[in-house]
PDB file of C-alpha atoms in Angstrom:
ATOM      1  CA  MET A   1     -47.062  23.227  93.802  1.00 50.00           C
ATOM      2  CA  ARG A   2     -44.896  25.890  91.962  1.00 62.00           C
ATOM      3  CA  THR A   3     -45.569  26.102  88.306  1.00 69.00           C
ATOM      4  CA  PRO A   4     -42.180  26.057  86.388  1.00 69.00           C
ATOM      5  CA  PRO A   5     -41.420  28.906  84.048  1.00 75.00           C
ATOM      6  CA  ASN A   6     -42.314  28.478  80.309  1.00 82.00           C
ATOM      7  CA  ILE A   7     -38.699  28.786  78.976  1.00 85.00           C
ATOM      8  CA  ALA A   8     -39.169  27.452  75.369  1.00 86.00           C
ATOM      9  CA  ASP A   9     -41.741  28.275  72.691  1.00 89.00           C
ATOM     10  CA  ARG A  10     -42.577  24.617  71.892  1.00 93.00           C
ATOM     11  CA  ALA A  11     -43.787  25.375  68.413  1.00 93.00           C
ATOM     12  CA  SER A  12     -40.579  27.211  67.541  1.00 94.00           C
ATOM     13  CA  LEU A  13     -38.475  24.570  69.133  1.00 94.00           C
ATOM     14  CA  ASP A  14     -40.060  21.736  67.300  1.00 94.00           C
ATOM     15  CA  ARG A  15     -39.768  23.752  64.043  1.00 95.00           C
ATOM     16  CA  ASN A  16     -36.074  24.362  64.567  1.00 94.00           C
ATOM     17  CA  ARG A  17     -35.459  20.770  65.296  1.00 96.00           C
ATOM     18  CA  SER A  18     -37.347  19.591  62.202  1.00 95.00           C
ATOM     19  CA  ARG A  19     -34.810  21.653  60.122  1.00 94.00           C
ATOM     20  CA  MET A  20     -31.679  19.941  61.667  1.00 95.00           C
ATOM     21  CA  THR A  21     -29.040  19.114  59.166  1.00 96.00           C
ATOM     22  CA  ALA A  22     -25.827  19.204  61.246  1.00 96.00           C
ATOM     23  CA  THR A  23     -25.351  16.271  63.610  1.00 96.00           C
ATOM     24  CA  PHE A  24     -21.676  16.540  64.608  1.00 95.00           C
ATOM     25  CA  MET A  25     -22.468  17.334  68.170  1.00 96.00           C
ATOM     26  CA  LEU A  26     -24.968  14.623  68.502  1.00 97.00           C
ATOM     27  CA  ASP A  27     -22.531  12.217  66.997  1.00 97.00           C
ATOM     28  CA  ALA A  28     -19.946  13.091  69.551  1.00 97.00           C
ATOM     29  CA  VAL A  29     -22.416  12.711  72.424  1.00 97.00           C
ATOM     30  CA  ALA A  30     -23.799   9.355  71.084  1.00 97.00           C
ATOM     31  CA  ASP A  31     -20.272   7.968  70.936  1.00 97.00           C
ATOM     32  CA  GLU A  32     -19.615   9.120  74.388  1.00 97.00           C
ATOM     33  CA  ILE A  33     -22.852   7.492  75.703  1.00 97.00           C
ATOM     34  CA  GLN A  34     -22.005   4.207  74.060  1.00 96.00           C
ATOM     35  CA  GLU A  35     -18.613   4.247  75.707  1.00 96.00           C
ATOM     36  CA  ARG A  36     -20.074   4.956  79.076  1.00 96.00           C
ATOM     37  CA  LEU A  37     -22.490   2.002  78.611  1.00 96.00           C
ATOM     38  CA  ILE A  38     -19.791  -0.243  77.671  1.00 95.00           C
ATOM     39  CA  GLU A  39     -17.804   0.648  80.829  1.00 95.00           C
ATOM     40  CA  VAL A  40     -20.889  -0.155  82.881  1.00 94.00           C
ATOM     41  CA  ASN A  41     -20.492  -3.748  81.624  1.00 89.00           C
ATOM     42  CA  ARG A  42     -24.080  -4.968  81.964  1.00 92.00           C
ATOM     43  CA  PRO A  43     -26.863  -5.667  79.483  1.00 93.00           C
ATOM     44  CA  PHE A  44     -29.854  -3.383  79.144  1.00 96.00           C
ATOM     45  CA  ASN A  45     -32.867  -5.021  77.808  1.00 96.00           C
ATOM     46  CA  ALA A  46     -35.511  -2.452  78.176  1.00 97.00           C
ATOM     47  CA  PRO A  47     -33.994   1.018  77.316  1.00 98.00           C
ATOM     48  CA  ALA A  48     -35.740   4.285  76.631  1.00 98.00           C
ATOM     49  CA  ILE A  49     -34.415   7.512  75.177  1.00 98.00           C
ATOM     50  CA  VAL A  50     -35.950  10.886  75.840  1.00 98.00           C
ATOM     51  CA  SER A  51     -34.974  13.521  73.332  1.00 98.00           C
ATOM     52  CA  GLY A  52     -36.164  16.065  70.783  1.00 96.00           C
ATOM     53  CA  GLN A  53     -34.545  14.152  67.823  1.00 96.00           C
ATOM     54  CA  PRO A  54     -36.177  10.621  68.115  1.00 96.00           C
ATOM     55  CA  GLU A  55     -35.272   9.804  64.384  1.00 96.00           C
ATOM     56  CA  TYR A  56     -31.630  10.452  65.035  1.00 97.00           C
ATOM     57  CA  TRP A  57     -31.387   8.515  68.346  1.00 98.00           C
ATOM     58  CA  ALA A  58     -33.330   5.584  66.782  1.00 97.00           C
ATOM     59  CA  THR A  59     -30.458   5.039  64.427  1.00 96.00           C
ATOM     60  CA  HIS A  60     -27.948   4.643  67.383  1.00 95.00           C
ATOM     61  CA  PHE A  61     -30.341   2.736  69.681  1.00 96.00           C
ATOM     62  CA  PRO A  62     -32.752   0.828  67.551  1.00 96.00           C
ATOM     63  CA  ASP A  63     -34.088  -1.291  70.331  1.00 95.00           C
ATOM     64  CA  ALA A  64     -34.924   1.646  72.594  1.00 97.00           C
ATOM     65  CA  VAL A  65     -38.318   3.134  73.162  1.00 98.00           C
ATOM     66  CA  GLN A  66     -38.231   6.841  71.773  1.00 98.00           C
ATOM     67  CA  VAL A  67     -39.889   9.453  74.014  1.00 98.00           C
ATOM     68  CA  THR A  68     -40.394  13.060  73.040  1.00 97.00           C
ATOM     69  CA  ASP A  69     -39.193  15.566  75.645  1.00 96.00           C
ATOM     70  CA  THR A  70     -42.514  17.083  76.535  1.00 95.00           C
ATOM     71  CA  ASP A  71     -43.217  18.378  80.063  1.00 94.00           C
ATOM     72  CA  LEU A  72     -45.187  15.163  80.848  1.00 96.00           C
ATOM     73  CA  LEU A  73     -43.002  12.315  79.578  1.00 97.00           C
ATOM     74  CA  ALA A  74     -44.684   9.152  77.989  1.00 97.00           C
ATOM     75  CA  LEU A  75     -42.804   6.759  80.316  1.00 97.00           C
ATOM     76  CA  ASP A  76     -44.425   3.803  82.031  1.00 96.00           C
ATOM     77  CA  ALA A  77     -43.508   3.560  85.663  1.00 96.00           C
ATOM     78  CA  GLY A  78     -40.987   0.769  86.408  1.00 96.00           C
ATOM     79  CA  ARG A  79     -40.652  -0.441  82.887  1.00 97.00           C
ATOM     80  CA  HIS A  80     -37.137   0.412  81.812  1.00 98.00           C
ATOM     81  CA  ASP A  81     -33.641  -0.689  82.928  1.00 97.00           C
ATOM     82  CA  LEU A  82     -32.130   2.323  81.184  1.00 98.00           C
ATOM     83  CA  VAL A  83     -33.354   5.721  80.516  1.00 98.00           C
ATOM     84  CA  ILE A  84     -31.161   8.224  78.518  1.00 98.00           C
ATOM     85  CA  HIS A  85     -32.156  11.771  78.331  1.00 98.00           C
ATOM     86  CA  ALA A  86     -30.363  12.937  75.308  1.00 98.00           C
ATOM     87  CA  MET A  87     -29.362  16.520  74.561  1.00 97.00           C
ATOM     88  CA  SER A  88     -32.666  18.237  75.240  1.00 95.00           C
ATOM     89  CA  MET A  89     -32.894  19.053  79.073  1.00 95.00           C
ATOM     90  CA  HIS A  90     -31.309  22.470  78.430  1.00 94.00           C
ATOM     91  CA  TRP A  91     -34.685  23.391  76.814  1.00 94.00           C
ATOM     92  CA  ALA A  92     -36.797  21.830  79.607  1.00 94.00           C
ATOM     93  CA  ASN A  93     -39.142  24.063  81.588  1.00 91.00           C
ATOM     94  CA  ASP A  94     -38.716  21.734  84.711  1.00 93.00           C
ATOM     95  CA  PRO A  95     -35.322  19.852  84.598  1.00 93.00           C
ATOM     96  CA  ILE A  96     -35.774  18.185  87.930  1.00 94.00           C
ATOM     97  CA  GLY A  97     -39.274  17.116  86.847  1.00 95.00           C
ATOM     98  CA  GLN A  98     -37.671  15.468  83.811  1.00 96.00           C
ATOM     99  CA  ILE A  99     -35.187  13.604  86.041  1.00 96.00           C
ATOM    100  CA  VAL A 100     -37.889  12.467  88.546  1.00 96.00           C
ATOM    101  CA  GLN A 101     -40.072  11.135  85.788  1.00 97.00           C
ATOM    102  CA  SER A 102     -37.091   9.255  84.364  1.00 97.00           C
ATOM    103  CA  ARG A 103     -36.324   7.752  87.809  1.00 96.00           C
ATOM    104  CA  HIS A 104     -39.984   6.658  88.305  1.00 97.00           C
ATOM    105  CA  ALA A 105     -39.766   4.883  84.827  1.00 98.00           C
ATOM    106  CA  LEU A 106     -36.725   2.758  85.971  1.00 97.00           C
ATOM    107  CA  LYS A 107     -36.780  -0.614  87.396  1.00 97.00           C
ATOM    108  CA  PRO A 108     -34.911  -1.082  90.688  1.00 96.00           C
ATOM    109  CA  ASP A 109     -31.150  -0.600  90.051  1.00 95.00           C
ATOM    110  CA  GLY A 110     -31.911   0.800  86.587  1.00 97.00           C
ATOM    111  CA  LEU A 111     -29.553   3.376  85.212  1.00 97.00           C
ATOM    112  CA  PHE A 112     -30.375   6.973  84.327  1.00 98.00           C
ATOM    113  CA  LEU A 113     -27.915   8.752  81.955  1.00 98.00           C
ATOM    114  CA  GLY A 114     -28.487  12.385  81.052  1.00 97.00           C
ATOM    115  CA  ALA A 115     -26.524  14.553  78.501  1.00 97.00           C
ATOM    116  CA  MET A 116     -27.195  18.254  77.929  1.00 96.00           C
ATOM    117  CA  PHE A 117     -25.506  21.461  77.260  1.00 96.00           C
ATOM    118  CA  GLY A 118     -24.016  23.139  80.257  1.00 96.00           C
ATOM    119  CA  GLY A 119     -23.347  26.665  81.434  1.00 94.00           C
ATOM    120  CA  GLN A 120     -20.073  27.279  79.633  1.00 95.00           C
ATOM    121  CA  THR A 121     -21.699  26.468  76.287  1.00 96.00           C
ATOM    122  CA  LEU A 122     -21.424  29.400  73.755  1.00 96.00           C
ATOM    123  CA  HIS A 123     -20.148  31.770  76.461  1.00 96.00           C
ATOM    124  CA  GLU A 124     -18.238  33.728  73.851  1.00 97.00           C
ATOM    125  CA  LEU A 125     -21.306  34.086  71.556  1.00 96.00           C
ATOM    126  CA  ARG A 126     -23.470  35.154  74.468  1.00 93.00           C
ATOM    127  CA  SER A 127     -21.093  37.876  75.680  1.00 95.00           C
ATOM    128  CA  VAL A 128     -20.565  39.405  72.200  1.00 96.00           C
ATOM    129  CA  LEU A 129     -24.313  39.363  71.325  1.00 95.00           C
ATOM    130  CA  ALA A 130     -25.153  41.106  74.643  1.00 94.00           C
ATOM    131  CA  GLU A 131     -22.482  43.792  74.183  1.00 94.00           C
ATOM    132  CA  ALA A 132     -23.412  44.209  70.496  1.00 95.00           C
ATOM    133  CA  GLU A 133     -27.137  44.590  71.102  1.00 91.00           C
ATOM    134  CA  SER A 134     -26.526  46.969  73.936  1.00 93.00           C
ATOM    135  CA  ARG A 135     -24.317  49.199  71.738  1.00 94.00           C
ATOM    136  CA  VAL A 136     -26.690  49.163  68.718  1.00 94.00           C
ATOM    137  CA  THR A 137     -30.034  49.256  70.381  1.00 89.00           C
ATOM    138  CA  GLY A 138     -29.481  50.397  73.927  1.00 86.00           C
ATOM    139  CA  GLY A 139     -31.182  47.170  75.301  1.00 83.00           C
ATOM    140  CA  LEU A 140     -31.037  43.323  75.660  1.00 80.00           C
ATOM    141  CA  SER A 141     -33.217  40.495  74.619  1.00 81.00           C
ATOM    142  CA  PRO A 142     -33.068  36.684  75.420  1.00 76.00           C
ATOM    143  CA  ARG A 143     -31.063  34.931  72.746  1.00 79.00           C
ATOM    144  CA  VAL A 144     -29.529  31.728  74.197  1.00 79.00           C
ATOM    145  CA  ALA A 145     -31.266  29.108  76.353  1.00 79.00           C
ATOM    146  CA  PRO A 146     -30.348  29.414  80.049  1.00 78.00           C
ATOM    147  CA  MET A 147     -27.922  26.438  80.609  1.00 88.00           C
ATOM    148  CA  ALA A 148     -27.155  25.395  84.126  1.00 90.00           C
ATOM    149  CA  GLU A 149     -23.679  24.955  85.717  1.00 92.00           C
ATOM    150  CA  ILE A 150     -22.512  21.429  86.522  1.00 93.00           C
ATOM    151  CA  ARG A 151     -22.812  22.040  90.303  1.00 92.00           C
ATOM    152  CA  ASP A 152     -26.584  22.924  89.937  1.00 92.00           C
ATOM    153  CA  LEU A 153     -27.274  19.972  87.751  1.00 92.00           C
ATOM    154  CA  GLY A 154     -25.549  17.663  90.185  1.00 91.00           C
ATOM    155  CA  ALA A 155     -27.687  19.074  93.020  1.00 92.00           C
ATOM    156  CA  LEU A 156     -30.825  18.373  90.873  1.00 91.00           C
ATOM    157  CA  LEU A 157     -29.737  14.764  90.360  1.00 92.00           C
ATOM    158  CA  GLN A 158     -29.350  14.290  94.233  1.00 90.00           C
ATOM    159  CA  ARG A 159     -32.709  16.007  94.803  1.00 92.00           C
ATOM    160  CA  SER A 160     -34.393  13.640  92.371  1.00 92.00           C
ATOM    161  CA  GLY A 161     -33.700  10.658  94.621  1.00 91.00           C
ATOM    162  CA  MET A 162     -31.164   8.875  92.491  1.00 94.00           C
ATOM    163  CA  ALA A 163     -28.670   6.685  94.108  1.00 93.00           C
ATOM    164  CA  LEU A 164     -24.960   6.991  93.446  1.00 93.00           C
ATOM    165  CA  PRO A 165     -25.339  10.401  91.584  1.00 94.00           C
ATOM    166  CA  VAL A 166     -22.378  11.668  89.518  1.00 95.00           C
ATOM    167  CA  ALA A 167     -22.136  14.792  87.294  1.00 95.00           C
ATOM    168  CA  ASP A 168     -19.241  15.379  85.008  1.00 96.00           C
ATOM    169  CA  ALA A 169     -18.457  17.633  81.963  1.00 96.00           C
ATOM    170  CA  MET A 170     -17.104  17.018  78.466  1.00 96.00           C
ATOM    171  CA  PRO A 171     -15.847  20.217  76.913  1.00 95.00           C
ATOM    172  CA  LEU A 172     -15.828  20.466  73.039  1.00 95.00           C
ATOM    173  CA  ASN A 173     -13.998  23.299  71.457  1.00 95.00           C
ATOM    174  CA  VAL A 174     -14.835  24.000  67.784  1.00 96.00           C
ATOM    175  CA  THR A 175     -13.449  26.725  65.425  1.00 97.00           C
ATOM    176  CA  TYR A 176     -15.269  28.652  62.686  1.00 97.00           C
ATOM    177  CA  GLU A 177     -14.363  30.950  59.947  1.00 97.00           C
ATOM    178  CA  ASP A 178     -16.390  33.776  61.631  1.00 97.00           C
ATOM    179  CA  ALA A 179     -19.393  34.330  63.833  1.00 97.00           C
ATOM    180  CA  TRP A 180     -21.802  34.097  60.764  1.00 97.00           C
ATOM    181  CA  ALA A 181     -20.568  30.562  60.188  1.00 97.00           C
ATOM    182  CA  LEU A 182     -21.174  29.744  63.893  1.00 97.00           C
ATOM    183  CA  MET A 183     -24.654  31.043  63.768  1.00 96.00           C
ATOM    184  CA  ARG A 184     -25.548  29.183  60.614  1.00 96.00           C
ATOM    185  CA  ASP A 185     -24.298  26.021  62.265  1.00 97.00           C
ATOM    186  CA  LEU A 186     -26.378  26.551  65.365  1.00 96.00           C
ATOM    187  CA  ARG A 187     -29.483  26.744  63.102  1.00 96.00           C
ATOM    188  CA  ALA A 188     -28.366  23.619  61.256  1.00 97.00           C
ATOM    189  CA  MET A 189     -28.166  21.926  64.668  1.00 96.00           C
ATOM    190  CA  GLY A 190     -31.674  22.805  65.594  1.00 95.00           C
ATOM    191  CA  GLU A 191     -30.454  25.043  68.383  1.00 94.00           C
ATOM    192  CA  ALA A 192     -31.607  28.460  67.147  1.00 91.00           C
ATOM    193  CA  ASN A 193     -33.441  30.837  69.500  1.00 89.00           C
ATOM    194  CA  ALA A 194     -36.739  29.298  70.642  1.00 86.00           C
ATOM    195  CA  LEU A 195     -37.079  31.111  73.911  1.00 89.00           C
ATOM    196  CA  SER A 196     -40.696  32.025  74.760  1.00 85.00           C
ATOM    197  CA  GLN A 197     -39.447  35.543  75.792  1.00 80.00           C
ATOM    198  CA  ARG A 198     -37.295  36.147  72.731  1.00 80.00           C
ATOM    199  CA  LEU A 199     -37.624  39.220  70.606  1.00 75.00           C
ATOM    200  CA  ARG A 200     -40.630  38.680  68.309  1.00 77.00           C
ATOM    201  CA  LYS A 201     -39.465  41.189  65.455  1.00 77.00           C
ATOM    202  CA  PRO A 202     -36.400  40.678  63.214  1.00 80.00           C
ATOM    203  CA  THR A 203     -33.149  41.649  64.776  1.00 84.00           C
ATOM    204  CA  ARG A 204     -31.366  44.539  63.096  1.00 89.00           C
ATOM    205  CA  ARG A 205     -28.474  43.173  60.902  1.00 92.00           C
ATOM    206  CA  ALA A 206     -26.210  45.757  62.532  1.00 95.00           C
ATOM    207  CA  VAL A 207     -26.437  43.832  65.865  1.00 94.00           C
ATOM    208  CA  PHE A 208     -25.131  40.679  64.320  1.00 93.00           C
ATOM    209  CA  ALA A 209     -22.505  42.596  62.376  1.00 96.00           C
ATOM    210  CA  GLU A 210     -21.282  44.257  65.488  1.00 96.00           C
ATOM    211  CA  ALA A 211     -21.273  40.906  67.327  1.00 96.00           C
ATOM    212  CA  ALA A 212     -19.286  39.362  64.568  1.00 97.00           C
ATOM    213  CA  LYS A 213     -16.768  42.187  64.758  1.00 97.00           C
ATOM    214  CA  LEU A 214     -16.512  41.735  68.579  1.00 97.00           C
ATOM    215  CA  TYR A 215     -16.120  38.028  68.295  1.00 97.00           C
ATOM    216  CA  ALA A 216     -13.266  38.345  65.945  1.00 97.00           C
ATOM    217  CA  GLU A 217     -11.589  40.797  68.200  1.00 96.00           C
ATOM    218  CA  HIS A 218     -11.879  38.914  71.441  1.00 96.00           C
ATOM    219  CA  PHE A 219     -12.135  35.237  70.537  1.00 97.00           C
ATOM    220  CA  SER A 220     -10.057  34.447  67.396  1.00 95.00           C
ATOM    221  CA  ASP A 221      -6.921  32.289  67.148  1.00 93.00           C
ATOM    222  CA  ALA A 222      -3.615  32.813  65.364  1.00 91.00           C
ATOM    223  CA  ASP A 223      -5.227  31.691  62.054  1.00 92.00           C
ATOM    224  CA  GLY A 224      -7.989  34.280  62.359  1.00 93.00           C
ATOM    225  CA  ARG A 225     -10.711  31.587  63.166  1.00 97.00           C
ATOM    226  CA  ILE A 226     -13.046  32.228  66.053  1.00 97.00           C
ATOM    227  CA  ARG A 227     -13.374  29.736  68.926  1.00 97.00           C
ATOM    228  CA  ALA A 228     -16.696  28.353  70.185  1.00 97.00           C
ATOM    229  CA  THR A 229     -17.065  26.354  73.357  1.00 97.00           C
ATOM    230  CA  PHE A 230     -19.600  23.765  73.845  1.00 97.00           C
ATOM    231  CA  GLU A 231     -19.878  22.022  77.321  1.00 97.00           C
ATOM    232  CA  VAL A 232     -21.732  18.808  77.496  1.00 97.00           C
ATOM    233  CA  ILE A 233     -22.816  17.847  81.055  1.00 96.00           C
ATOM    234  CA  PHE A 234     -23.433  14.084  81.897  1.00 97.00           C
ATOM    235  CA  LEU A 235     -25.643  13.042  84.706  1.00 96.00           C
ATOM    236  CA  THR A 236     -25.597   9.568  86.048  1.00 96.00           C
ATOM    237  CA  GLY A 237     -27.721   7.947  88.672  1.00 96.00           C
ATOM    238  CA  TRP A 238     -29.368   4.652  89.572  1.00 96.00           C
ATOM    239  CA  ALA A 239     -32.864   3.796  90.757  1.00 94.00           C
ATOM    240  CA  PRO A 240     -32.443   2.825  94.360  1.00 91.00           C
ATOM    241  CA  ASP A 241     -32.161  -0.885  95.095  1.00 81.00           C
ATOM    242  CA  GLU A 242     -31.230  -2.909  98.194  1.00 83.00           C
ATOM    243  CA  SER A 243     -28.368  -4.530  96.282  1.00 81.00           C
ATOM    244  CA  GLN A 244     -26.384  -1.335  95.898  1.00 74.00           C
ATOM    245  CA  GLN A 245     -23.467  -0.279  97.997  1.00 69.00           C
ATOM    246  CA  LYS A 246     -24.220   1.876 100.964  1.00 67.00           C
ATOM    247  CA  PRO A 247     -21.874   4.406 102.665  1.00 58.00           C
ATOM    248  CA  LEU A 248     -20.568   3.324 106.103  1.00 56.00           C
ATOM    249  CA  ARG A 249     -21.791   5.040 109.151  1.00 61.00           C
ATOM    250  CA  PRO A 250     -19.227   7.601 110.655  1.00 57.00           C
ATOM    251  CA  GLY A 251     -17.068   5.849 113.128  1.00 60.00           C
ATOM    252  CA  SER A 252     -17.850   2.268 111.882  1.00 56.00           C
ATOM    253  CA  ALA A 253     -14.507   1.686 110.226  1.00 58.00           C
ATOM    254  CA  THR A 254     -12.592  -1.471 111.418  1.00 62.00           C
ATOM    255  CA  ALA A 255      -9.096  -0.501 110.043  1.00 61.00           C
ATOM    256  CA  ARG A 256      -7.017   2.688 110.303  1.00 60.00           C
ATOM    257  CA  LEU A 257      -6.016   4.579 107.093  1.00 54.00           C
ATOM    258  CA  ALA A 258      -2.489   4.905 108.480  1.00 57.00           C
ATOM    259  CA  ASP A 259      -2.144   1.104 108.596  1.00 65.00           C
ATOM    260  CA  ALA A 260      -3.400   0.756 105.095  1.00 58.00           C
ATOM    261  CA  LEU A 261      -0.846   3.300 103.781  1.00 57.00           C
ATOM    262  CA  GLY A 262       1.985   2.079 105.905  1.00 60.00           C
ATOM    263  CA  ALA A 263       2.383   5.423 107.409  1.00 58.00           C
ATOM    264  CA  LYS A 264       3.163   6.622 110.990  1.00 56.00           C
ATOM    265  CA  GLU A 265       0.314   8.140 112.812  1.00 52.00           C
ATOM    266  CA  LEU A 266       1.071  11.417 114.707  1.00 54.00           C
ATOM    267  CA  ASN A 267      -0.912  13.026 117.363  1.00 53.00           C
ATOM    268  CA  LEU A 268      -1.363  16.643 116.704  1.00 50.00           C
ATOM    269  CA  PRO A 269      -0.962  19.155 119.542  1.00 53.00           C
ATOM    270  CA  GLN A 270      -4.339  20.706 120.841  1.00 53.00           C
ATOM    271  CA  THR A 271      -4.831  24.398 120.290  1.00 51.00           C
ATOM    272  CA  ASP A 272      -7.096  26.868 121.857  1.00 54.00           C
ATOM    273  CA  ASP A 273      -8.574  28.074 118.522  1.00 50.00           C
TER     274      ASP A 273
END
């Protein structure tokens, strides 16, 4: 079995999260999750939440079992009718392993709902940091967690064996006074650099100063504030169950689409191509 790469320095990640003071992003995601559960329109009596901020999520889901997002999740097989993986999978060494473990923890027809940062998150900051570091030091070092694109995450959901898989994105655009304010906010969110391959010595202040200048030049609005993109990807899937709808076999339809639409069906001429 292939060993997944060690993306995060767990000690640094836990330390960053313990210092979290800004929750506006989690608040927005928690509200969205609540809305989605209302739309499902069914009760959940045995929920579990996987996250790196159990104290925060316990205030929104007091009846849920809180599980830390370690590589091996403390979830009992077949115990839960709802598993929420909340805003931590972008730090996971093995994202599909996290989804598969969540699926095994679900009862038949149980719901999995994942929320994590997607690939468009902080694309402005990533580009200016890379350019600034290259200009100032002549090299590059890892600074932002590698976040997957929605298509890749949707493929992981399908590979995990979930039924009725759906992936969709919620973009959130935030403005800041300058890049320094953005970076302070990231630290307050517990999302500072915790990559295992990060630079282990202090970064020269000139790198951040150059990045702030480039940010203002390329990503500022008419009021002089900088724009920051956050993309939250939601993954939805169900533990397989015989009661779920199944796709029809090709050619098994008993009615024509043209009849349903009240349209005239035309025979297209054959071509040699």
